[in-house]
Amino acid sequence: MKRLVVLISGQGTNLKALIQACQQKKLAAQITAVLSNKANAQGLAYAVNMNIPIHTLDINDFTGSKSFDYALAAIIDYYQPDIVVLAGYMRILSAEFVYRYAGRLLNIHPSLLPLYPGLHTHRKALQNGDIIHGASVHFVTNIVDSGPVILQAHVPILSNDNEITLAQRVKNKEHVIYPLVISWLLAGRIVLQENTVFLDGVELPPTGYNTNLLTLS
């Protein structure tokens, strides 16, 4: 059984989706631990209810980001994960941390990267009059939200959308594509070579795999 460690900072909606994917055998994996930089992250309670070990670290207990990430990595390595999954983890990771897990460190971001890295992506899409929004699963590099994209899901922006309604529809897509990409990586179908993603030996474009070939519910 493959092993996942998940990092969160908030509600943990993608964590819940990953746990459900494991339960439903969509992911041949076990989430062995959930880590957070926020002791009050709501997703931690859900992990506890599912009998998944949790760990929290407070940046104020450390002399800086590097020492924090070193302690974080020590906990992660204890569980010997095949993949480290960022699921709403809101801390910038050090270059050393990213290098340590290169090729097996994933993130999901609520925009069609390279559009709108960082925060408030739904607001920016609405303010700019976009007609399409979405989410991207990507490998993590030492430049925030700039790692090679593996898969994107598109979401139309409706005339009556606000940040809340748009965010929810994007979340619904995230809960589909994140377990899918993780399953590809666990199965060895995805490889990262020199900042380029290959799926089944075929180089992917900068926007990732063509979602027109998938049925995303």
PDB file of C-alpha atoms in Angstrom, residues 4-199:
ATOM      1  CA  LEU A   4       0.621   9.714   1.584  1.00  0.00           C
ATOM      2  CA  VAL A   5       1.322  12.533   4.010  1.00  0.00           C
ATOM      3  CA  VAL A   6      -0.994  15.534   3.661  1.00  0.00           C
ATOM      4  CA  LEU A   7      -0.224  19.106   4.713  1.00  0.00           C
ATOM      5  CA  ILE A   8      -3.107  21.481   5.464  1.00  0.00           C
ATOM      6  CA  SER A   9      -3.735  24.900   6.991  1.00  0.00           C
ATOM      7  CA  GLY A  10      -7.517  25.219   6.952  1.00  0.00           C
ATOM      8  CA  GLN A  11     -10.805  23.430   6.368  1.00  0.00           C
ATOM      9  CA  GLY A  12      -9.270  20.386   4.722  1.00  0.00           C
ATOM     10  CA  THR A  13     -11.877  19.901   1.988  1.00  0.00           C
ATOM     11  CA  ASN A  14      -9.307  18.349  -0.344  1.00  0.00           C
ATOM     12  CA  LEU A  15      -8.085  16.200   2.544  1.00  0.00           C
ATOM     13  CA  LYS A  16     -11.632  14.864   2.937  1.00  0.00           C
ATOM     14  CA  ALA A  17     -11.817  14.168  -0.788  1.00  0.00           C
ATOM     15  CA  LEU A  18      -8.528  12.251  -0.648  1.00  0.00           C
ATOM     16  CA  ILE A  19      -9.652  10.202   2.353  1.00  0.00           C
ATOM     17  CA  GLN A  20     -12.878   9.328   0.540  1.00  0.00           C
ATOM     18  CA  ALA A  21     -10.917   8.398  -2.592  1.00  0.00           C
ATOM     19  CA  CYS A  22      -8.823   5.992  -0.499  1.00  0.00           C
ATOM     20  CA  GLN A  23     -11.947   4.503   1.083  1.00  0.00           C
ATOM     21  CA  GLN A  24     -13.577   4.063  -2.319  1.00  0.00           C
ATOM     22  CA  LYS A  25     -10.410   2.444  -3.718  1.00  0.00           C
ATOM     23  CA  LYS A  26      -9.991   5.217  -6.274  1.00  0.00           C
ATOM     24  CA  LEU A  27      -6.621   5.706  -4.637  1.00  0.00           C
ATOM     25  CA  ALA A  28      -4.583   2.620  -3.811  1.00  0.00           C
ATOM     26  CA  ALA A  29      -3.031   4.432  -0.910  1.00  0.00           C
ATOM     27  CA  GLN A  30      -3.204   5.179   2.787  1.00  0.00           C
ATOM     28  CA  ILE A  31      -2.976   8.645   4.334  1.00  0.00           C
ATOM     29  CA  THR A  32      -0.528   7.953   7.131  1.00  0.00           C
ATOM     30  CA  ALA A  33      -0.430  11.437   8.690  1.00  0.00           C
ATOM     31  CA  VAL A  34      -1.837  14.950   8.419  1.00  0.00           C
ATOM     32  CA  LEU A  35       0.404  17.891   9.331  1.00  0.00           C
ATOM     33  CA  SER A  36      -0.524  21.518   9.817  1.00  0.00           C
ATOM     34  CA  ASN A  37       1.066  24.848  10.640  1.00  0.00           C
ATOM     35  CA  LYS A  38      -2.230  25.863  12.284  1.00  0.00           C
ATOM     36  CA  ALA A  39      -3.330  24.134  15.488  1.00  0.00           C
ATOM     37  CA  ASN A  40      -6.912  25.262  14.825  1.00  0.00           C
ATOM     38  CA  ALA A  41      -7.091  24.004  11.242  1.00  0.00           C
ATOM     39  CA  GLN A  42     -10.542  22.481  10.870  1.00  0.00           C
ATOM     40  CA  GLY A  43      -9.275  19.601   8.776  1.00  0.00           C
ATOM     41  CA  LEU A  44      -7.338  18.228  11.755  1.00  0.00           C
ATOM     42  CA  ALA A  45     -10.560  17.281  13.560  1.00  0.00           C
ATOM     43  CA  TYR A  46     -11.691  15.332  10.522  1.00  0.00           C
ATOM     44  CA  ALA A  47      -8.370  13.471  10.400  1.00  0.00           C
ATOM     45  CA  VAL A  48      -8.675  12.582  14.087  1.00  0.00           C
ATOM     46  CA  ASN A  49     -12.194  11.251  13.496  1.00  0.00           C
ATOM     47  CA  MET A  50     -10.743   9.049  10.755  1.00  0.00           C
ATOM     48  CA  ASN A  51      -8.001   7.766  13.103  1.00  0.00           C
ATOM     49  CA  ILE A  52      -5.244   9.426  11.112  1.00  0.00           C
ATOM     50  CA  PRO A  53      -2.278  10.724  13.154  1.00  0.00           C
ATOM     51  CA  ILE A  54      -1.960  14.505  13.201  1.00  0.00           C
ATOM     52  CA  HIS A  55       0.934  16.843  13.959  1.00  0.00           C
ATOM     53  CA  THR A  56       1.022  20.625  14.302  1.00  0.00           C
ATOM     54  CA  LEU A  57       3.988  22.976  14.258  1.00  0.00           C
ATOM     55  CA  ASP A  58       3.963  26.648  15.228  1.00  0.00           C
ATOM     56  CA  ILE A  59       6.420  28.921  13.441  1.00  0.00           C
ATOM     57  CA  ASN A  60       6.789  30.894  16.681  1.00  0.00           C
ATOM     58  CA  ASP A  61       8.520  27.877  18.228  1.00  0.00           C
ATOM     59  CA  PHE A  62      11.322  28.070  15.657  1.00  0.00           C
ATOM     60  CA  THR A  63      14.106  30.489  14.841  1.00  0.00           C
ATOM     61  CA  GLY A  64      13.041  30.792  11.208  1.00  0.00           C
ATOM     62  CA  SER A  65      11.497  29.147   8.182  1.00  0.00           C
ATOM     63  CA  LYS A  66      14.409  26.818   7.517  1.00  0.00           C
ATOM     64  CA  SER A  67      14.375  25.347  11.013  1.00  0.00           C
ATOM     65  CA  PHE A  68      10.592  25.036  10.800  1.00  0.00           C
ATOM     66  CA  ASP A  69      10.831  23.161   7.489  1.00  0.00           C
ATOM     67  CA  TYR A  70      13.588  20.947   8.872  1.00  0.00           C
ATOM     68  CA  ALA A  71      11.306  19.884  11.729  1.00  0.00           C
ATOM     69  CA  LEU A  72       8.428  19.447   9.314  1.00  0.00           C
ATOM     70  CA  ALA A  73      10.543  17.215   7.085  1.00  0.00           C
ATOM     71  CA  ALA A  74      11.637  15.113  10.064  1.00  0.00           C
ATOM     72  CA  ILE A  75       8.011  14.320  10.888  1.00  0.00           C
ATOM     73  CA  ILE A  76       7.184  13.616   7.265  1.00  0.00           C
ATOM     74  CA  ASP A  77      10.162  11.291   6.865  1.00  0.00           C
ATOM     75  CA  TYR A  78       9.095   9.312   9.932  1.00  0.00           C
ATOM     76  CA  TYR A  79       6.044   8.175   7.944  1.00  0.00           C
ATOM     77  CA  GLN A  80       8.095   7.372   4.812  1.00  0.00           C
ATOM     78  CA  PRO A  81       5.527   8.678   2.308  1.00  0.00           C
ATOM     79  CA  ASP A  82       5.598   7.950  -1.382  1.00  0.00           C
ATOM     80  CA  ILE A  83       4.035  11.364  -2.035  1.00  0.00           C
ATOM     81  CA  VAL A  84       3.732  14.549   0.010  1.00  0.00           C
ATOM     82  CA  VAL A  85       0.452  16.311  -0.756  1.00  0.00           C
ATOM     83  CA  LEU A  86      -0.200  19.998  -0.131  1.00  0.00           C
ATOM     84  CA  ALA A  87      -3.931  20.511   0.370  1.00  0.00           C
ATOM     85  CA  GLY A  88      -4.513  24.125   1.275  1.00  0.00           C
ATOM     86  CA  TYR A  89      -1.155  24.441   3.003  1.00  0.00           C
ATOM     87  CA  MET A  90      -0.541  28.179   3.315  1.00  0.00           C
ATOM     88  CA  ARG A  91       3.160  28.437   4.069  1.00  0.00           C
ATOM     89  CA  ILE A  92       5.888  29.068   1.541  1.00  0.00           C
ATOM     90  CA  LEU A  93       8.308  26.162   1.609  1.00  0.00           C
ATOM     91  CA  SER A  94      12.073  26.560   1.599  1.00  0.00           C
ATOM     92  CA  ALA A  95      14.104  25.550  -1.432  1.00  0.00           C
ATOM     93  CA  GLU A  96      15.772  22.833   0.646  1.00  0.00           C
ATOM     94  CA  PHE A  97      12.407  21.338   1.577  1.00  0.00           C
ATOM     95  CA  VAL A  98      11.192  21.373  -2.026  1.00  0.00           C
ATOM     96  CA  TYR A  99      14.408  19.760  -3.242  1.00  0.00           C
ATOM     97  CA  ARG A 100      14.123  17.039  -0.594  1.00  0.00           C
ATOM     98  CA  TYR A 101      10.791  15.867  -2.067  1.00  0.00           C
ATOM     99  CA  ALA A 102      11.358  16.815  -5.693  1.00  0.00           C
ATOM    100  CA  GLY A 103       9.165  14.831  -8.052  1.00  0.00           C
ATOM    101  CA  ARG A 104       6.842  13.660  -5.288  1.00  0.00           C
ATOM    102  CA  LEU A 105       5.587  16.950  -3.843  1.00  0.00           C
ATOM    103  CA  LEU A 106       2.208  18.025  -5.249  1.00  0.00           C
ATOM    104  CA  ASN A 107      -0.025  21.050  -4.840  1.00  0.00           C
ATOM    105  CA  ILE A 108      -3.454  22.075  -6.099  1.00  0.00           C
ATOM    106  CA  HIS A 109      -4.119  25.735  -6.852  1.00  0.00           C
ATOM    107  CA  PRO A 110      -7.491  27.394  -7.525  1.00  0.00           C
ATOM    108  CA  SER A 111      -6.710  28.993 -10.875  1.00  0.00           C
ATOM    109  CA  LEU A 112      -5.620  28.058 -14.361  1.00  0.00           C
ATOM    110  CA  LEU A 113      -1.916  28.591 -13.838  1.00  0.00           C
ATOM    111  CA  PRO A 114       0.079  30.587 -14.788  1.00  0.00           C
ATOM    112  CA  LEU A 115      -2.909  32.898 -14.228  1.00  0.00           C
ATOM    113  CA  TYR A 116      -3.340  34.192 -10.688  1.00  0.00           C
ATOM    114  CA  PRO A 117      -0.675  32.621  -8.499  1.00  0.00           C
ATOM    115  CA  GLY A 118      -1.085  33.411  -4.823  1.00  0.00           C
ATOM    116  CA  LEU A 119      -4.260  34.446  -3.024  1.00  0.00           C
ATOM    117  CA  HIS A 120      -7.737  35.708  -4.002  1.00  0.00           C
ATOM    118  CA  THR A 121      -7.810  33.891  -7.324  1.00  0.00           C
ATOM    119  CA  HIS A 122     -11.605  33.838  -7.654  1.00  0.00           C
ATOM    120  CA  ARG A 123     -11.833  37.576  -6.971  1.00  0.00           C
ATOM    121  CA  LYS A 124      -9.189  38.306  -9.579  1.00  0.00           C
ATOM    122  CA  ALA A 125     -10.929  36.162 -12.201  1.00  0.00           C
ATOM    123  CA  LEU A 126     -14.221  37.952 -11.597  1.00  0.00           C
ATOM    124  CA  GLN A 127     -12.667  41.420 -11.532  1.00  0.00           C
ATOM    125  CA  ASN A 128     -10.871  40.763 -14.822  1.00  0.00           C
ATOM    126  CA  GLY A 129     -14.053  39.641 -16.542  1.00  0.00           C
ATOM    127  CA  ASP A 130     -12.790  36.129 -17.275  1.00  0.00           C
ATOM    128  CA  ILE A 131     -15.270  33.667 -18.706  1.00  0.00           C
ATOM    129  CA  ILE A 132     -13.270  30.569 -17.708  1.00  0.00           C
ATOM    130  CA  HIS A 133     -11.659  29.792 -14.373  1.00  0.00           C
ATOM    131  CA  GLY A 134     -10.524  26.550 -12.793  1.00  0.00           C
ATOM    132  CA  ALA A 135      -7.899  24.634 -10.845  1.00  0.00           C
ATOM    133  CA  SER A 136      -4.421  23.263 -11.512  1.00  0.00           C
ATOM    134  CA  VAL A 137      -2.526  20.324 -10.037  1.00  0.00           C
ATOM    135  CA  HIS A 138       1.207  20.880 -10.269  1.00  0.00           C
ATOM    136  CA  PHE A 139       4.552  19.752  -8.971  1.00  0.00           C
ATOM    137  CA  VAL A 140       5.952  22.078  -6.325  1.00  0.00           C
ATOM    138  CA  THR A 141       9.112  24.037  -7.051  1.00  0.00           C
ATOM    139  CA  ASN A 142      10.853  26.766  -5.080  1.00  0.00           C
ATOM    140  CA  ILE A 143       8.868  29.437  -6.962  1.00  0.00           C
ATOM    141  CA  VAL A 144       5.375  29.694  -5.491  1.00  0.00           C
ATOM    142  CA  ASP A 145       2.592  28.288  -7.713  1.00  0.00           C
ATOM    143  CA  SER A 146       4.976  28.035 -10.654  1.00  0.00           C
ATOM    144  CA  GLY A 147       5.766  24.322 -10.770  1.00  0.00           C
ATOM    145  CA  PRO A 148       5.052  22.238 -13.877  1.00  0.00           C
ATOM    146  CA  VAL A 149       1.317  21.697 -14.358  1.00  0.00           C
ATOM    147  CA  ILE A 150       0.055  18.122 -14.600  1.00  0.00           C
ATOM    148  CA  LEU A 151      -3.686  18.605 -15.018  1.00  0.00           C
ATOM    149  CA  GLN A 152      -6.177  21.468 -15.079  1.00  0.00           C
ATOM    150  CA  ALA A 153      -9.958  21.533 -14.778  1.00  0.00           C
ATOM    151  CA  HIS A 154     -11.928  24.365 -16.374  1.00  0.00           C
ATOM    152  CA  VAL A 155     -14.960  25.977 -14.757  1.00  0.00           C
ATOM    153  CA  PRO A 156     -17.170  28.458 -16.631  1.00  0.00           C
ATOM    154  CA  ILE A 157     -17.808  31.762 -14.898  1.00  0.00           C
ATOM    155  CA  LEU A 158     -21.538  32.480 -14.850  1.00  0.00           C
ATOM    156  CA  SER A 159     -23.086  35.939 -15.103  1.00  0.00           C
ATOM    157  CA  ASN A 160     -24.444  35.708 -11.547  1.00  0.00           C
ATOM    158  CA  ASP A 161     -21.291  34.279  -9.966  1.00  0.00           C
ATOM    159  CA  ASN A 162     -19.676  35.740  -6.886  1.00  0.00           C
ATOM    160  CA  GLU A 163     -16.526  34.604  -5.087  1.00  0.00           C
ATOM    161  CA  ILE A 164     -18.428  32.085  -2.966  1.00  0.00           C
ATOM    162  CA  THR A 165     -20.339  30.372  -5.773  1.00  0.00           C
ATOM    163  CA  LEU A 166     -17.328  30.304  -8.072  1.00  0.00           C
ATOM    164  CA  ALA A 167     -15.050  28.977  -5.340  1.00  0.00           C
ATOM    165  CA  GLN A 168     -17.449  26.119  -4.592  1.00  0.00           C
ATOM    166  CA  ARG A 169     -17.632  24.985  -8.206  1.00  0.00           C
ATOM    167  CA  VAL A 170     -13.856  25.126  -8.483  1.00  0.00           C
ATOM    168  CA  LYS A 171     -13.591  23.083  -5.265  1.00  0.00           C
ATOM    169  CA  ASN A 172     -15.882  20.436  -6.757  1.00  0.00           C
ATOM    170  CA  LYS A 173     -13.455  20.037  -9.661  1.00  0.00           C
ATOM    171  CA  GLU A 174     -10.450  19.994  -7.331  1.00  0.00           C
ATOM    172  CA  HIS A 175     -11.932  17.042  -5.479  1.00  0.00           C
ATOM    173  CA  VAL A 176     -11.999  15.097  -8.752  1.00  0.00           C
ATOM    174  CA  ILE A 177      -8.671  15.968 -10.326  1.00  0.00           C
ATOM    175  CA  TYR A 178      -6.432  15.815  -7.254  1.00  0.00           C
ATOM    176  CA  PRO A 179      -7.050  12.131  -6.436  1.00  0.00           C
ATOM    177  CA  LEU A 180      -6.745  11.358 -10.145  1.00  0.00           C
ATOM    178  CA  VAL A 181      -3.319  12.954 -10.492  1.00  0.00           C
ATOM    179  CA  ILE A 182      -2.120  11.350  -7.270  1.00  0.00           C
ATOM    180  CA  SER A 183      -3.207   7.955  -8.595  1.00  0.00           C
ATOM    181  CA  TRP A 184      -1.209   8.582 -11.785  1.00  0.00           C
ATOM    182  CA  LEU A 185       1.906   9.482  -9.814  1.00  0.00           C
ATOM    183  CA  LEU A 186       1.561   6.502  -7.471  1.00  0.00           C
ATOM    184  CA  ALA A 187       1.226   4.197 -10.464  1.00  0.00           C
ATOM    185  CA  GLY A 188       4.436   5.556 -11.986  1.00  0.00           C
ATOM    186  CA  ARG A 189       2.607   7.041 -14.964  1.00  0.00           C
ATOM    187  CA  ILE A 190       3.858  10.561 -14.237  1.00  0.00           C
ATOM    188  CA  VAL A 191       7.528  11.487 -14.242  1.00  0.00           C
ATOM    189  CA  LEU A 192       9.138  14.884 -13.695  1.00  0.00           C
ATOM    190  CA  GLN A 193      12.339  15.369 -15.672  1.00  0.00           C
ATOM    191  CA  GLU A 194      14.173  18.696 -15.814  1.00  0.00           C
ATOM    192  CA  ASN A 195      11.022  20.666 -14.994  1.00  0.00           C
ATOM    193  CA  THR A 196       9.002  18.859 -17.647  1.00  0.00           C
ATOM    194  CA  VAL A 197       6.135  16.467 -16.928  1.00  0.00           C
ATOM    195  CA  PHE A 198       5.734  13.196 -18.813  1.00  0.00           C
ATOM    196  CA  LEU A 199       2.578  11.082 -18.660  1.00  0.00           C
TER     197      LEU A 199
END
